[in-house]
Amino acid sequence: MGYTRLSDANVINEKYLDSILFEERLIDSVAADSSIEFLGSDFSMPVFMPAFSHLGRYNGRELTGLEEYSIAAKELNILNFVGMTENDMFEKIAATGAKTVRIVKPYADNAKLRDQLRFAEAAGAFAVGVDIDHIFGANGYDICVGEEMAAQTADMLRSYVEETKLPFIVKGVLSTADAVKCADIGAKAIIVSHHHGRLPYAAPPLMVLPEIKAALAGRGVRIIVDCGISSGADVYKALALGADAAAVGRAMLPALEKDGVRGVLEFFENVGKELRYVMSFTGFPAVDKIDGSALRFI
């Protein structure tokens, strides 16, 4: 039998997540509280929506998937994110009342990028940001839904920060080098992510997370993690390794596609229940008390 090397970063990430185990700490433990503060607002749990793009209508329903999960985010009181979309759709998402972060693609048309950031602020976004890991494709710069992407320099990112009154978030950080640059340009938060494995052999976000946390100590930058987060136990692992919150993405899609708002509500409620269950079993009463001391690695 020949030897096969597996380069899929999603498979690598899944194996890494599953290699992290918990010890129990039950004596003196209490039922845990999952509520958090994030960028000046209170949320029910450190489990956030993904920055999805291009979701249409499922099963003939009136609203798009983007609107449906935004409504669920409002009802759940969790932070909402949206990715690549035009201004008219973002306006509909903002109208749901969910506290929403708009993550704009790194368009080669920089005027469009800046216009979408300004529009989001005017429409009442909670925060804005730019995706830095959807830049390159097989033949140079990527083209996504007909739009050419472009590399983002530190000076460009700093100019976006300076042009908005909202907190600025950089999505797609997977190294201490980029994390420190984000702090230097004034970002208020980063999303540690490999964007569903765009780079072969990309390190699992949770593997680099402790180093990023240490590098940002005292800088006032909040950390979100995504990629493969599908359960409350996964969220707990991210928090224990240094994240302030985690975003659940593709794992919620079946519930969204089948049952819309109700499906997303049930999915996230179950994630929150499991998070609190694991917190209680490992002796942490509140999210800000969680550390990595109850983790064990295979």
XYZ file of N, CA and C in Angstrom, residues 57 62-64 66-68 70-71 80 85-98 100 119 123:
81
model
N -32.223 31.762 -0.341
C -33.429 31.331 0.366
C -33.506 29.811 0.356
N -39.303 33.048 2.695
C -39.303 34.455 2.293
C -37.945 35.117 2.495
N -37.273 34.813 3.596
C -36.027 35.477 3.946
C -34.823 34.660 3.492
N -33.709 35.333 3.255
C -32.459 34.638 2.948
C -31.884 34.021 4.216
N -28.978 34.539 5.352
C -28.278 35.588 6.096
C -29.229 36.312 7.049
N -30.434 36.613 6.561
C -31.411 37.283 7.414
C -31.917 36.364 8.520
N -32.117 35.089 8.189
C -32.650 34.149 9.174
C -31.694 33.963 10.342
N -29.434 35.989 11.282
C -29.320 37.269 11.985
C -30.468 37.455 12.971
N -31.675 37.069 12.577
C -32.823 37.120 13.484
C -32.577 36.222 14.692
N -23.475 38.858 16.036
C -23.723 38.422 14.668
C -22.601 38.906 13.744
N -21.228 40.697 0.981
C -22.594 40.993 0.561
C -22.646 42.434 0.096
N -23.638 42.770 -0.673
C -23.776 44.149 -1.139
C -24.518 44.972 -0.092
N -24.486 46.282 -0.268
C -25.038 47.180 0.742
C -26.531 46.985 0.981
N -27.280 46.686 -0.074
C -28.723 46.535 0.124
C -29.044 45.345 1.029
N -28.276 44.255 0.893
C -28.489 43.108 1.768
C -28.019 43.413 3.183
N -26.897 44.120 3.310
C -26.466 44.452 4.679
C -27.507 45.310 5.381
N -28.160 46.194 4.646
C -29.203 47.026 5.245
C -30.327 46.165 5.807
N -30.701 45.098 5.099
C -31.737 44.182 5.584
C -31.273 43.443 6.829
N -30.006 43.048 6.837
C -29.464 42.351 8.003
C -29.447 43.286 9.216
N -29.026 44.523 9.009
C -29.008 45.491 10.105
C -30.412 45.727 10.649
N -31.409 45.657 9.763
C -32.797 45.906 10.165
C -33.351 44.816 11.076
N -32.685 43.664 11.163
C -33.142 42.606 12.077
C -32.932 43.000 13.531
N -32.076 43.980 13.769
C -31.795 44.408 15.134
C -30.663 43.655 15.799
N -30.078 42.685 15.100
C -28.943 41.956 15.670
C -27.712 42.862 15.717
N -24.411 43.427 14.747
C -23.774 42.771 13.612
C -22.445 43.403 13.248
N -20.765 52.403 4.722
C -22.191 52.087 4.694
C -22.595 51.313 5.943
N -25.347 52.330 8.694
C -26.510 51.461 8.853
C -26.660 50.915 10.267
